[in-house]
CSV table of C-alpha atoms in Angstrom, one decimal:
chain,number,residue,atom,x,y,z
A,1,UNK,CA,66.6,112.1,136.2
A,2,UNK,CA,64.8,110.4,139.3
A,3,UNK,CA,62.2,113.4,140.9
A,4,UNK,CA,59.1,113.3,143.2
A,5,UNK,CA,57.0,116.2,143.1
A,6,UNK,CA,54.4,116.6,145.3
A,7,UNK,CA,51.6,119.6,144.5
A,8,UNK,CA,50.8,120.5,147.6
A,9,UNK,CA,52.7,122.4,149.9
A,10,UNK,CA,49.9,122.6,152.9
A,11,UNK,CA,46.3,120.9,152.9
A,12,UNK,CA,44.0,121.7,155.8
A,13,UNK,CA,41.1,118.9,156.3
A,14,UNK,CA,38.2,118.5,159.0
A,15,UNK,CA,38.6,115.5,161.0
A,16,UNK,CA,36.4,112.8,159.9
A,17,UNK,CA,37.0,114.0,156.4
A,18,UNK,CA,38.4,111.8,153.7
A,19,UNK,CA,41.6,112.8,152.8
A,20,UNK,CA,43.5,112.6,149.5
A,21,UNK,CA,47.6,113.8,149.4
A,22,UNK,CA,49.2,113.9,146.2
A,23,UNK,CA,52.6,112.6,144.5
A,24,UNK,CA,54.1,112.4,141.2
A,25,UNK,CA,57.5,111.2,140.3
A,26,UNK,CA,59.8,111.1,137.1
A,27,UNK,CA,61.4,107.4,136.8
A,28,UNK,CA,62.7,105.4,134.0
A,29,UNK,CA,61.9,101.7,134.9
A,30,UNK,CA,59.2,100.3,137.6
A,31,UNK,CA,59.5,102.3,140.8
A,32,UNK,CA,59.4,101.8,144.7
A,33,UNK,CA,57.4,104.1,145.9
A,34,UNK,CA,56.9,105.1,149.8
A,35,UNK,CA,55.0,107.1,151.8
A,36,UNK,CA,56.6,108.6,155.1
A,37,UNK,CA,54.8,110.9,158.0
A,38,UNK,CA,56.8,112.9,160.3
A,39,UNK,CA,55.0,114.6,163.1
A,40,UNK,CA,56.8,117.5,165.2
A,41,UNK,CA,60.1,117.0,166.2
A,42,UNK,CA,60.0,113.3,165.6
A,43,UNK,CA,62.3,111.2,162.6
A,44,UNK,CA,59.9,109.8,160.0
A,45,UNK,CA,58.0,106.8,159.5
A,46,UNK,CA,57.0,104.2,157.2
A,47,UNK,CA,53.4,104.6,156.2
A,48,UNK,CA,53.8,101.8,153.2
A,49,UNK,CA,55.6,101.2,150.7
A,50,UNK,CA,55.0,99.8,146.7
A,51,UNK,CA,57.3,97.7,144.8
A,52,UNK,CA,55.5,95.3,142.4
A,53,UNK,CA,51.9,94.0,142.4
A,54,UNK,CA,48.8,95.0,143.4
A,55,UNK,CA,48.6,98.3,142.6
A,56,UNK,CA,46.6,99.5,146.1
A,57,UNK,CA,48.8,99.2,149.0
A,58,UNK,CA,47.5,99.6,152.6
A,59,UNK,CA,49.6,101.1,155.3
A,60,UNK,CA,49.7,101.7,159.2
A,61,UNK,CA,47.5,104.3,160.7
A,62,UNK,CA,44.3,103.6,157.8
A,63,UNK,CA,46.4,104.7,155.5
A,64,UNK,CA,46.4,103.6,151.8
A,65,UNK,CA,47.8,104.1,148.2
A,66,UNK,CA,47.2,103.7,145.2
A,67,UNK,CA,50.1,103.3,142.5
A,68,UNK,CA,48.9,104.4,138.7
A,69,UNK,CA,51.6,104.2,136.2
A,70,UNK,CA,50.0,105.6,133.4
A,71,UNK,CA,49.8,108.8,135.5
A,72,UNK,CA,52.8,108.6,136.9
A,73,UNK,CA,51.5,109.3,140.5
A,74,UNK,CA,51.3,107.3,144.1
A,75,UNK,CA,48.5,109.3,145.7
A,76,UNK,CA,48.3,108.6,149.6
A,77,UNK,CA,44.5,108.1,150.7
A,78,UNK,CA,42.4,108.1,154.2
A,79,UNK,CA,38.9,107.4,154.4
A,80,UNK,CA,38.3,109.2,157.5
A,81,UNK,CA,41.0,111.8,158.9
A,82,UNK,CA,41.9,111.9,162.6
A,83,UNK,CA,43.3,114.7,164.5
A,84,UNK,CA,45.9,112.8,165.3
A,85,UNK,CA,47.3,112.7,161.6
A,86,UNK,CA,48.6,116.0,161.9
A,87,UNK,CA,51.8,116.2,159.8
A,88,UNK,CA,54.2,116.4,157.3
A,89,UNK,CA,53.8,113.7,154.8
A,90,UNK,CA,56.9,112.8,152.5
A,91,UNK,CA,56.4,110.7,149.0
A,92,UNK,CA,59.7,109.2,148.2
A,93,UNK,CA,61.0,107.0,145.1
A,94,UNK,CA,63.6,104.4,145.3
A,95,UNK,CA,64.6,101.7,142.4
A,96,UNK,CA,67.3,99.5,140.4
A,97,UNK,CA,67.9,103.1,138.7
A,98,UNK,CA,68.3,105.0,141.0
A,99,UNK,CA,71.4,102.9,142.3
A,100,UNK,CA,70.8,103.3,146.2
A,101,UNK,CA,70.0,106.5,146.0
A,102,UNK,CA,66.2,107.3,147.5
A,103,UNK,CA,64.5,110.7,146.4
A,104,UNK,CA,62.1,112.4,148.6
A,105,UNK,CA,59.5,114.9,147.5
A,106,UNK,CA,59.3,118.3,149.2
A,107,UNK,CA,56.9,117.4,151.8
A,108,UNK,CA,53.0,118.2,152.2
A,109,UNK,CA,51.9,119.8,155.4
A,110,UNK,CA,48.6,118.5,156.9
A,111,UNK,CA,46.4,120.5,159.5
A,112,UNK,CA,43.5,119.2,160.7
A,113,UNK,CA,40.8,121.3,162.3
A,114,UNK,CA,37.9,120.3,164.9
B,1,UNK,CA,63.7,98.0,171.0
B,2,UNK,CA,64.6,98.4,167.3
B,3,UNK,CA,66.0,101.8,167.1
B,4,UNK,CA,68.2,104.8,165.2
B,5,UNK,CA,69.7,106.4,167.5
B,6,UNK,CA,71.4,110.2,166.8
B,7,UNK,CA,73.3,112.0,169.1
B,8,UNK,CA,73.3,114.9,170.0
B,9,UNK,CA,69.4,116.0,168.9
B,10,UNK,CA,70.6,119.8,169.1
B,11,UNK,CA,73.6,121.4,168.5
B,12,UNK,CA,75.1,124.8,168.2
B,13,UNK,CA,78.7,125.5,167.0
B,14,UNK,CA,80.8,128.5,165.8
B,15,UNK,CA,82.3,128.4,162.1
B,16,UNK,CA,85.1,126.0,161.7
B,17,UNK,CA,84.5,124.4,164.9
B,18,UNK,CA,84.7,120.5,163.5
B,19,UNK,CA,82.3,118.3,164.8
B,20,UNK,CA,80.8,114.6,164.5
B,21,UNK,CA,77.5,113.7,165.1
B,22,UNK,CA,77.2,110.3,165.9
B,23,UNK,CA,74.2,107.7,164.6
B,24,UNK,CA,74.1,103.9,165.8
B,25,UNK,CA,71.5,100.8,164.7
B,26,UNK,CA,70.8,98.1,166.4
B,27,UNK,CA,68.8,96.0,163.5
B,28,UNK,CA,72.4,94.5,161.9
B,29,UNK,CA,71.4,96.5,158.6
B,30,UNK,CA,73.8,96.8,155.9
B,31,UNK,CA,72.5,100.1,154.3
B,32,UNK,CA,72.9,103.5,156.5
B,33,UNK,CA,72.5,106.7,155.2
B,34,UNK,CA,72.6,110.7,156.2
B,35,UNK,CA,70.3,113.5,154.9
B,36,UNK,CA,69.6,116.8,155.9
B,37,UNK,CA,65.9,118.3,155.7
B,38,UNK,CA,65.8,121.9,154.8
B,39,UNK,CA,62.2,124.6,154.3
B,40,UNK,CA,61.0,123.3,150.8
B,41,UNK,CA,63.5,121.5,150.1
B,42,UNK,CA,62.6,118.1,151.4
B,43,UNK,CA,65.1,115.8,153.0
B,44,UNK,CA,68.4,115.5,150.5
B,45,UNK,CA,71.1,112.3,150.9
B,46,UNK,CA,74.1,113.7,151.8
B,47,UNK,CA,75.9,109.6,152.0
B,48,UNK,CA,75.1,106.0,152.0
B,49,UNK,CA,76.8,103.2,153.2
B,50,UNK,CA,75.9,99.5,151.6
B,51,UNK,CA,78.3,98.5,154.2
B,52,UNK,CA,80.9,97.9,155.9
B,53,UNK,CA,84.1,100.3,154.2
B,54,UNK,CA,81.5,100.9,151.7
B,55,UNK,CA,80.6,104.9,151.3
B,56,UNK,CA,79.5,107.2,148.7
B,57,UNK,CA,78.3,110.0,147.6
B,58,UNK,CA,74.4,111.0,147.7
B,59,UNK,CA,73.2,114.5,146.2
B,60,UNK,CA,74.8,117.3,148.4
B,61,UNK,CA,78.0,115.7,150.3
B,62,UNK,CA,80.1,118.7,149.7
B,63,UNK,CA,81.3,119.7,153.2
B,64,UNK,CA,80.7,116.2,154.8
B,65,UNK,CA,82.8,113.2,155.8
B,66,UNK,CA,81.6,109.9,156.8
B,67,UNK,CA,83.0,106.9,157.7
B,68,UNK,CA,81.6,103.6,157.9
B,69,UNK,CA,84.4,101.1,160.6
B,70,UNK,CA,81.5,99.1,162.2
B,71,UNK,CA,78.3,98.0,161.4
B,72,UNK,CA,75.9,99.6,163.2
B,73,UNK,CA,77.8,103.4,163.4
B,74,UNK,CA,77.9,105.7,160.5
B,75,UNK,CA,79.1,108.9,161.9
B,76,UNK,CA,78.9,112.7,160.3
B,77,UNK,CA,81.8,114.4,160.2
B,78,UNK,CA,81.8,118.2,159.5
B,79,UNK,CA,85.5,118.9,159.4
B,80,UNK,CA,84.6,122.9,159.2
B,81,UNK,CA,81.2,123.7,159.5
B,82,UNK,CA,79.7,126.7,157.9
B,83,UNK,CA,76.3,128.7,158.3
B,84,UNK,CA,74.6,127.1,155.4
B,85,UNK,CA,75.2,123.8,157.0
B,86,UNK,CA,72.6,124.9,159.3
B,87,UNK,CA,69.8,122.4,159.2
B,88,UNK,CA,68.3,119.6,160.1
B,89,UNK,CA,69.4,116.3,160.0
B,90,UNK,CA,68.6,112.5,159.9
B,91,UNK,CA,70.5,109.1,159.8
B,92,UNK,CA,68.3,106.1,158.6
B,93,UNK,CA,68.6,102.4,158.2
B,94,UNK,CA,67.9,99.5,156.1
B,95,UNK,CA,68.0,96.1,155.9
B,96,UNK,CA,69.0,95.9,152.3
B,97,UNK,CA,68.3,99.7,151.3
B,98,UNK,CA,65.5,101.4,149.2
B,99,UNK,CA,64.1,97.9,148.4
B,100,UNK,CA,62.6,97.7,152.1
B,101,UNK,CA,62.4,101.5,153.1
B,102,UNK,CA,64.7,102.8,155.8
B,103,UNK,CA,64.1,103.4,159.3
B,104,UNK,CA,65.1,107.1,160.6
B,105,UNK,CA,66.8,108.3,163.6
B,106,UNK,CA,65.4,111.4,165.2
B,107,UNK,CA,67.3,114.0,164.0
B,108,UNK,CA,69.9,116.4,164.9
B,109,UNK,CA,68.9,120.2,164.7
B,110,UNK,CA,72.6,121.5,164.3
B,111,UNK,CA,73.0,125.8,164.2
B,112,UNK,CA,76.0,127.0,162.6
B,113,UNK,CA,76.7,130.6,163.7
């Protein structure tokens, strides 16, 4: 069955810190992956998306990530963290196999302090 | 602007009470879809649409209607709401579904006492 774990349920960061948010997902054929941010009482948002390729895809906002098959993960990456990026961030995996279903992870939680 | 639009973005409502909550596009995509976002649980799809007349079933539709008459509508019908329908919920877009990510309404925070 399709899944998308991801680790972390909370990560606090200083701003101007690299940042590193984790995702791991259970699929039986090549992926799409996706990486969503949803700040307060907003919908969510695209941050980027992987479907075939290279495997380092770069995203609105700085953002970037890098898809590793052998590890089965799709790690979402910023070089520098602004407090601006304060969120909940959502991994999500989509595919021929997943007929048109799309599976979202649990959600990570990002605080970022001064 | 190329928008989801929900309505309404909160809503409370007694037991049994049926109500629709209404989501429009205006990007002409074929795929719409409902989930509901709950504490740890992530966001779950409740239904999808690949189209016109075209519905099914997503991971938790139990309790849930939709219908899909136009385009650009995809309503939610709860025909008798319950308290663990409580939640939060989005409607999301896409041009040809997972393959291009969708694009999510708002939300509607809907109480169910």
């Amino acid at each position: 069955a399709q899944s998308v774990t991801q680790p972390d349920i909370h990560i606090t960061v200083s701003e101007g810190a690299s940042l590193e948010l984790r995702c791991n997902y259970s699929y039986g054929a090549t992926p799409y992956l996706f990486w969503y941010v949803q700040s307060p009482g907003q919908g969510l948002q695209l941050l980027l998306k992987y479907f075939s390729g290279d495997t380092l895809v770069q995203g609105i906002k700085g953002f970037e990530a890098e898809f590793k098959r052998s590890q089965s993960s799709f790690n979402l990456r910023k070089p520098s963290v602004h407090w601006s990026d304060a969120a909940e961030y959502f991994c999500a995996v989509g595919g021929a196999n997943t007929g048109n279903q799309f599976y979202f992870g649990t959600g990570t939680s990002l605080t970022v302090i001064p | 602007e190329a928008q989801v639009t929900q309505n309404p973005r909160y809503l409370i409502t007694v037991t049994g009470k049926k109500l629709t909550v209404t989501c429009s596009q205006n990007m002409n995509h074929e795929y719409m879809s409902w989930y509901r976002q709950d504490p740890g649980l992530g966001l779950r799809q409740i239904y999808y649409s690949m189209n016109v007349e075209v519905t099914d079933k997503g991971d938790v539709p139990e309790g849930y209607k939709v219908s899909r008459k136009e385009k650009r509508n995809f309503p939610l019908i709860l025909e008798s709401p319950s308290p663990n329908q409580t939640s939060l919920y989005f409607c999301a877009s896409s041009f040809r579904g997972q393959t291009y990510g969708y694009t999510f309404g708002s939300g509607t925070r809907l109480t169910v006492v």
